[in-house]
Coordinates of C-alpha atoms and ligand atoms in Angstrom, one line a residue:
M45 CA 81.6 8.0 9.7
S46 CA 85.0 7.6 11.3
S47 CA 85.7 7.5 15.1
I48 CA 87.8 10.5 15.8
I49 CA 88.4 10.1 19.6
K50 CA 88.7 6.9 21.8
V51 CA 89.5 7.2 25.5
S52 CA 88.8 5.3 28.6
S53 CA 88.9 6.1 32.3
P54 CA 88.7 4.0 35.5
S55 CA 86.3 4.0 38.4
N56 CA 87.4 4.8 42.0
I57 CA 86.2 3.9 45.5
A58 CA 86.2 6.4 48.3
L59 CA 87.4 5.4 51.8
I60 CA 86.6 8.9 53.1
K61 CA 83.4 9.8 51.4
Y62 CA 82.3 12.9 49.6
M63 CA 78.8 13.3 50.8
G64 CA 77.2 16.7 50.9
K65 CA 77.9 19.8 48.8
K66 CA 78.5 23.4 49.5
N67 CA 77.3 24.3 46.0
H68 CA 75.1 21.8 44.1
E69 CA 75.5 23.5 40.7
L70 CA 79.3 23.3 40.7
N71 CA 79.7 20.1 42.9
V72 CA 81.7 21.8 45.6
P73 CA 82.1 19.2 48.3
S74 CA 81.3 19.9 52.1
N75 CA 84.4 17.8 53.0
S76 CA 87.6 16.4 51.6
S77 CA 87.7 12.8 50.4
L78 CA 90.2 10.0 49.7
S79 CA 89.9 7.2 47.2
W80 CA 91.7 4.4 45.5
T81 CA 91.5 4.2 41.7
I82 CA 90.0 1.0 40.4
D83 CA 92.1 0.6 37.3
H84 CA 90.3 -2.5 35.9
L85 CA 86.7 -1.1 36.0
R86 CA 86.6 1.2 33.1
T87 CA 84.3 3.3 30.9
Y88 CA 85.2 3.6 27.3
V89 CA 84.1 6.7 25.2
E90 CA 84.2 7.1 21.5
V91 CA 83.4 10.3 19.7
K92 CA 82.4 10.6 16.0
A93 CA 81.7 13.8 14.1
L94 CA 78.2 14.5 12.8
S95 CA 77.1 16.9 10.1
N96 CA 76.3 20.4 11.1
K97 CA 72.6 19.8 10.7
E98 CA 72.6 17.1 13.4
T99 CA 72.7 17.6 17.1
D100 CA 74.8 15.9 19.7
R101 CA 73.5 12.4 20.7
W102 CA 74.5 9.4 22.8
A103 CA 74.6 5.8 22.0
P104 CA 75.8 2.7 23.7
L105 CA 79.3 1.6 22.8
E106 CA 78.8 -1.8 21.1
S107 CA 82.3 -3.2 21.9
Q108 CA 81.6 -3.0 25.6
Q109 CA 79.0 -4.7 27.9
D110 CA 75.3 -4.2 27.5
I111 CA 74.2 -0.8 28.8
S112 CA 70.8 1.0 28.8
L113 CA 70.9 4.4 30.3
S114 CA 67.6 6.0 31.4
E115 CA 66.4 9.1 29.5
S116 CA 67.4 11.3 32.3
S117 CA 70.8 9.9 32.5
V118 CA 71.4 10.4 28.8
A119 CA 70.2 14.0 29.3
R120 CA 72.6 14.6 32.1
Y121 CA 75.5 13.1 30.2
L122 CA 74.8 15.1 27.0
N123 CA 74.3 18.3 29.1
F124 CA 77.7 17.9 30.6
W125 CA 79.2 17.1 27.2
K126 CA 77.8 20.5 25.9
K127 CA 79.2 22.2 28.9
L128 CA 82.7 20.6 28.3
K129 CA 82.5 21.6 24.6
S130 CA 81.8 25.2 25.5
K131 CA 84.5 25.4 28.3
L132 CA 87.1 23.7 26.1
G133 CA 86.2 25.6 22.9
V134 CA 85.2 22.5 20.9
E135 CA 83.4 23.2 17.6
G136 CA 80.9 20.8 15.9
N137 CA 78.3 18.2 16.7
F138 CA 79.1 14.6 17.8
L139 CA 77.8 11.1 18.4
V140 CA 79.2 10.2 21.9
S141 CA 79.3 6.4 22.5
S142 CA 80.0 5.1 25.9
G143 CA 80.1 1.7 27.6
N144 CA 81.7 0.0 30.6
N145 CA 83.8 -3.2 30.9
F146 CA 81.7 -4.2 33.9
P147 CA 78.1 -5.2 34.0
F148 CA 75.7 -2.4 33.8
G149 CA 73.0 -2.2 36.5
C150 CA 74.9 -4.1 39.1
G151 CA 74.7 -1.0 41.3
L152 CA 78.4 -0.1 41.0
A153 CA 79.2 3.6 40.9
S154 CA 79.9 4.2 37.3
S155 CA 79.4 8.0 37.2
A156 CA 83.1 8.4 38.2
S157 CA 84.5 6.5 35.2
S158 CA 81.8 7.7 32.8
F159 CA 82.2 11.5 33.5
S160 CA 85.9 11.4 33.7
A161 CA 86.0 9.5 30.4
L162 CA 83.8 12.1 28.9
T163 CA 86.0 14.9 30.2
L164 CA 89.0 13.1 28.7
A165 CA 87.3 12.7 25.3
A166 CA 86.2 16.4 25.1
H167 CA 89.8 17.5 26.1
E168 CA 91.3 15.3 23.4
L169 CA 89.0 16.8 20.9
S170 CA 89.8 20.3 21.9
C171 CA 93.6 19.7 21.7
K172 CA 92.9 18.2 18.1
Q173 CA 91.1 21.5 17.3
G174 CA 94.1 23.4 18.3
Q175 CA 93.2 24.5 21.9
K176 CA 95.8 24.7 24.6
P177 CA 95.9 21.5 26.7
L178 CA 95.0 21.4 30.4
N179 CA 97.0 19.5 33.0
E180 CA 95.5 16.5 34.9
H181 CA 94.7 18.6 37.9
Q182 CA 92.7 21.2 35.9
L183 CA 91.0 18.3 34.0
A184 CA 90.0 16.8 37.3
L185 CA 88.4 19.9 38.5
L186 CA 86.5 20.3 35.2
S187 CA 85.3 16.7 35.5
A188 CA 84.1 17.4 39.1
Q189 CA 81.5 19.7 37.6
G190 CA 79.9 16.7 35.8
S191 CA 80.1 14.2 38.7
G192 CA 82.1 15.2 41.8
S193 CA 83.6 11.8 42.4
S194 CA 84.9 11.6 38.8
C195 CA 87.7 14.0 39.6
R196 CA 89.4 11.4 41.5
S197 CA 89.4 9.0 38.6
L198 CA 91.8 11.2 36.6
L199 CA 94.7 10.3 38.9
E200 CA 96.1 6.9 39.7
G201 CA 96.3 5.1 43.1
W202 CA 95.5 7.0 46.2
V203 CA 93.8 10.4 45.4
K204 CA 92.8 13.1 47.7
W205 CA 90.2 15.7 46.8
S206 CA 90.3 18.8 49.1
E207 CA 90.1 22.6 49.0
Q208 CA 93.6 22.4 47.5
G209 CA 92.4 20.5 44.5
V210 CA 92.8 16.9 43.4
Q211 CA 96.2 15.4 44.3
Q212 CA 97.8 12.0 44.2
V213 CA 99.1 10.8 47.5
S214 CA 101.4 8.0 48.4
F215 CA 101.3 5.5 51.3
P216 CA 103.3 2.3 51.8
F217 CA 100.4 0.3 50.4
D218 CA 100.4 0.0 46.5
N219 CA 98.8 -2.2 43.9
L220 CA 95.8 -2.9 46.1
I221 CA 93.4 -5.7 45.0
H222 CA 89.8 -4.5 44.7
K223 CA 86.8 -6.8 44.9
V224 CA 83.1 -5.9 45.3
I225 CA 80.4 -8.0 46.6
V226 CA 77.5 -7.5 44.3
V227 CA 74.5 -7.8 46.7
E228 CA 71.9 -6.4 44.4
S229 CA 71.7 -5.2 40.9
G230 CA 69.4 -2.6 39.3
E231 CA 69.4 1.1 39.3
K232 CA 69.1 2.6 42.8
K233 CA 65.9 4.4 43.8
I234 CA 67.8 7.4 45.2
S235 CA 70.6 8.6 43.1
S236 CA 73.8 10.0 44.8
S237 CA 72.9 13.5 43.5
Q238 CA 69.6 13.2 45.4
A239 CA 71.4 11.8 48.5
H240 CA 73.8 14.8 48.5
K241 CA 70.8 17.0 49.0
M242 CA 68.7 14.9 51.3
I243 CA 71.3 14.4 54.0
S244 CA 71.1 18.1 54.8
S245 CA 68.0 17.3 56.8
S246 CA 69.8 14.9 59.1
L247 CA 70.8 16.2 62.6
L248 CA 73.9 14.2 62.1
N249 CA 74.9 16.3 59.2
V250 CA 75.7 19.3 61.5
Q251 CA 79.1 17.8 62.6
R252 CA 79.7 15.7 59.4
Q253 CA 82.2 18.0 57.8
A254 CA 84.4 18.0 61.0
R255 CA 84.1 14.1 61.4
A256 CA 85.0 13.4 57.8
N257 CA 88.0 15.7 57.8
Q258 CA 89.3 14.4 61.1
R259 CA 89.0 10.8 59.8
L260 CA 90.8 11.9 56.6
E261 CA 93.7 13.2 58.7
D262 CA 93.6 10.1 60.9
L263 CA 93.4 7.7 58.0
C264 CA 96.3 9.4 56.1
Q265 CA 98.5 9.2 59.3
V266 CA 97.8 5.5 60.0
L267 CA 98.3 4.5 56.4
Q268 CA 101.6 6.4 56.4
K269 CA 102.7 4.4 59.4
G270 CA 101.5 1.2 57.8
D271 CA 98.9 0.5 60.4
W272 CA 96.4 -1.5 58.2
K273 CA 94.2 -2.6 61.1
R274 CA 93.6 0.9 62.2
A275 CA 93.0 1.9 58.7
Y276 CA 90.3 -0.8 58.5
E277 CA 88.6 0.6 61.6
I278 CA 88.5 4.1 60.4
C279 CA 87.1 3.1 56.9
W280 CA 84.5 1.0 58.8
S281 CA 83.2 3.9 60.8
E282 CA 83.4 6.2 57.8
F283 CA 81.0 4.2 55.6
W284 CA 78.7 3.7 58.6
D285 CA 78.7 7.4 59.2
M286 CA 77.6 8.0 55.6
H287 CA 74.9 5.4 55.8
A288 CA 73.7 6.7 59.2
L289 CA 73.3 10.1 57.5
F290 CA 71.0 8.5 54.9
E291 CA 69.0 6.7 57.6
T292 CA 68.6 9.8 59.8
S293 CA 67.5 12.1 57.0
E294 CA 63.9 13.3 56.8
P295 CA 62.5 11.5 55.0
S296 CA 64.9 8.7 55.7
F297 CA 66.3 6.4 53.0
G298 CA 68.8 3.6 52.8
Y299 CA 70.6 1.2 50.6
M300 CA 71.7 -1.7 52.9
T301 CA 69.8 -5.0 52.5
A302 CA 69.7 -8.2 54.6
L303 CA 72.5 -9.6 52.3
T304 CA 74.6 -6.5 52.9
M305 CA 74.4 -7.1 56.6
K306 CA 75.3 -10.7 56.1
A307 CA 78.4 -9.9 54.1
L308 CA 79.4 -7.2 56.5
N309 CA 79.0 -9.5 59.6
S310 CA 81.0 -12.3 57.8
L311 CA 83.8 -9.9 57.1
R312 CA 83.9 -8.4 60.7
L313 CA 84.1 -11.9 62.0
F314 CA 86.9 -12.8 59.7
W315 CA 88.9 -9.7 61.1
Q316 CA 88.0 -10.7 64.6
N317 CA 89.3 -14.2 64.2
N318 CA 92.3 -13.4 62.1
G319 CA 93.5 -9.9 63.2
D320 CA 93.8 -9.1 59.4
G321 CA 91.5 -8.6 56.5
P322 CA 90.6 -6.2 53.8
L323 CA 89.7 -2.6 54.1
I324 CA 85.9 -2.5 53.8
T325 CA 83.6 0.3 52.4
M326 CA 80.3 0.9 50.8
D327 CA 79.2 3.6 48.3
A328 CA 75.7 5.0 48.2
G329 CA 74.4 1.5 47.3
P330 CA 73.9 -2.0 48.8
N331 CA 77.3 -3.5 47.6
V332 CA 80.3 -4.1 49.7
H333 CA 83.8 -3.0 48.5
M334 CA 87.0 -4.7 49.7
L335 CA 90.5 -3.6 49.2
F336 CA 93.3 -6.1 49.9
R337 CA 97.1 -5.5 50.2
E338 CA 99.1 -7.0 47.5
D339 CA 100.5 -9.5 49.9
Q340 CA 96.9 -10.6 50.8
N341 CA 96.3 -12.7 47.7
K342 CA 95.8 -16.0 49.6
L343 CA 93.8 -14.3 52.3
C344 CA 91.6 -12.9 49.6
D345 CA 91.1 -16.4 48.1
D346 CA 90.2 -17.7 51.6
I347 CA 87.7 -15.0 52.2
L348 CA 86.0 -15.6 48.8
A349 CA 85.9 -19.4 49.3
N350 CA 85.0 -19.7 53.0
C351 CA 83.5 -16.5 54.2
L352 CA 81.5 -15.3 51.2
E353 CA 80.2 -18.5 49.7
G354 CA 77.1 -17.8 47.6
F355 CA 77.9 -14.2 47.1
S356 CA 78.6 -12.8 43.7
V357 CA 81.9 -11.1 43.8
L358 CA 83.4 -9.0 40.9
Ligands
PMV218 O1 80.0 11.9 42.2 P1 78.6 11.7 42.8 O2 77.8 13.0 42.8 O3 77.9 10.6 42.2 O4 78.8 11.3 44.3 C1 79.2 10.1 44.7 C2 79.5 10.1 46.2 C3 79.8 8.7 46.7 O5 80.1 7.8 45.7 C4 78.6 8.2 47.6 C5 81.0 8.9 47.7 C6 82.3 9.2 47.0 O6 83.1 9.9 47.5 O7 82.6 8.7 45.9

């Protein structure tokens, strides 16, 4: 059985978070979001044709790191594969293999890279079968129907997802260095899909859309002006805002651990002592993401060696 399609797609980390949906079926976000595409953390997908008697199935991609998806995750992935096939006019049944070049189960958001890679694979297959190609913006919106955050992975660098669609934006900060402090591994108890629903019970959610959109406007403005410190402050309040939504939901839930707090406090102290540091953010998980400017190589080494000793950083 020959491999007919091979694609890969990167992950991304949001600085202004997509949290809450206007439509849960189609993943229509309650607010706009802004992310940085993490080029080196990727999902690889390979698709092989099966006979007509067989049905679509999933397998781990052997060339990549060990992955074991739960039954419900496989079902979600294959359901979206079927939806993509039907939307893109793909005929036939396939073995879809996927894997990440980063460790599975380390709590890193991989739905962005895995769903965008799946969309790319289905699109390439449809073009091979003679269908009209979509542009990257149309592809991004299609991918959003599988996992909202995956739409931002289809573009490079800074990416904004708003009512106007998915667009690349430019700021005077390029080639950022991404590092994540892996505080805890293992699948999280509350998935982000569940979190999107549960936060509607929080009183803080009433004004969330306005706060997120305001922060997006402010962040774009300060990044444009080159004000890195102010950007750090906005990103800091934004991830706390999202985690406060989790904690004030009914029932409440949360992802931060004692080690998360330790890492956050060390990083804040570093900023206070040095007047400089990385942008800091967190996803719906316990791990802490850092984005360094390209001229902060030395500062990054300093933080890893002196401020985060004992932590596992990827
Ligand atoms: O794409 P989803 O449904 O897994 O949502 C992910 C949402 C966050 O990662 C928590 C934030 C974001 O904007 O990526």
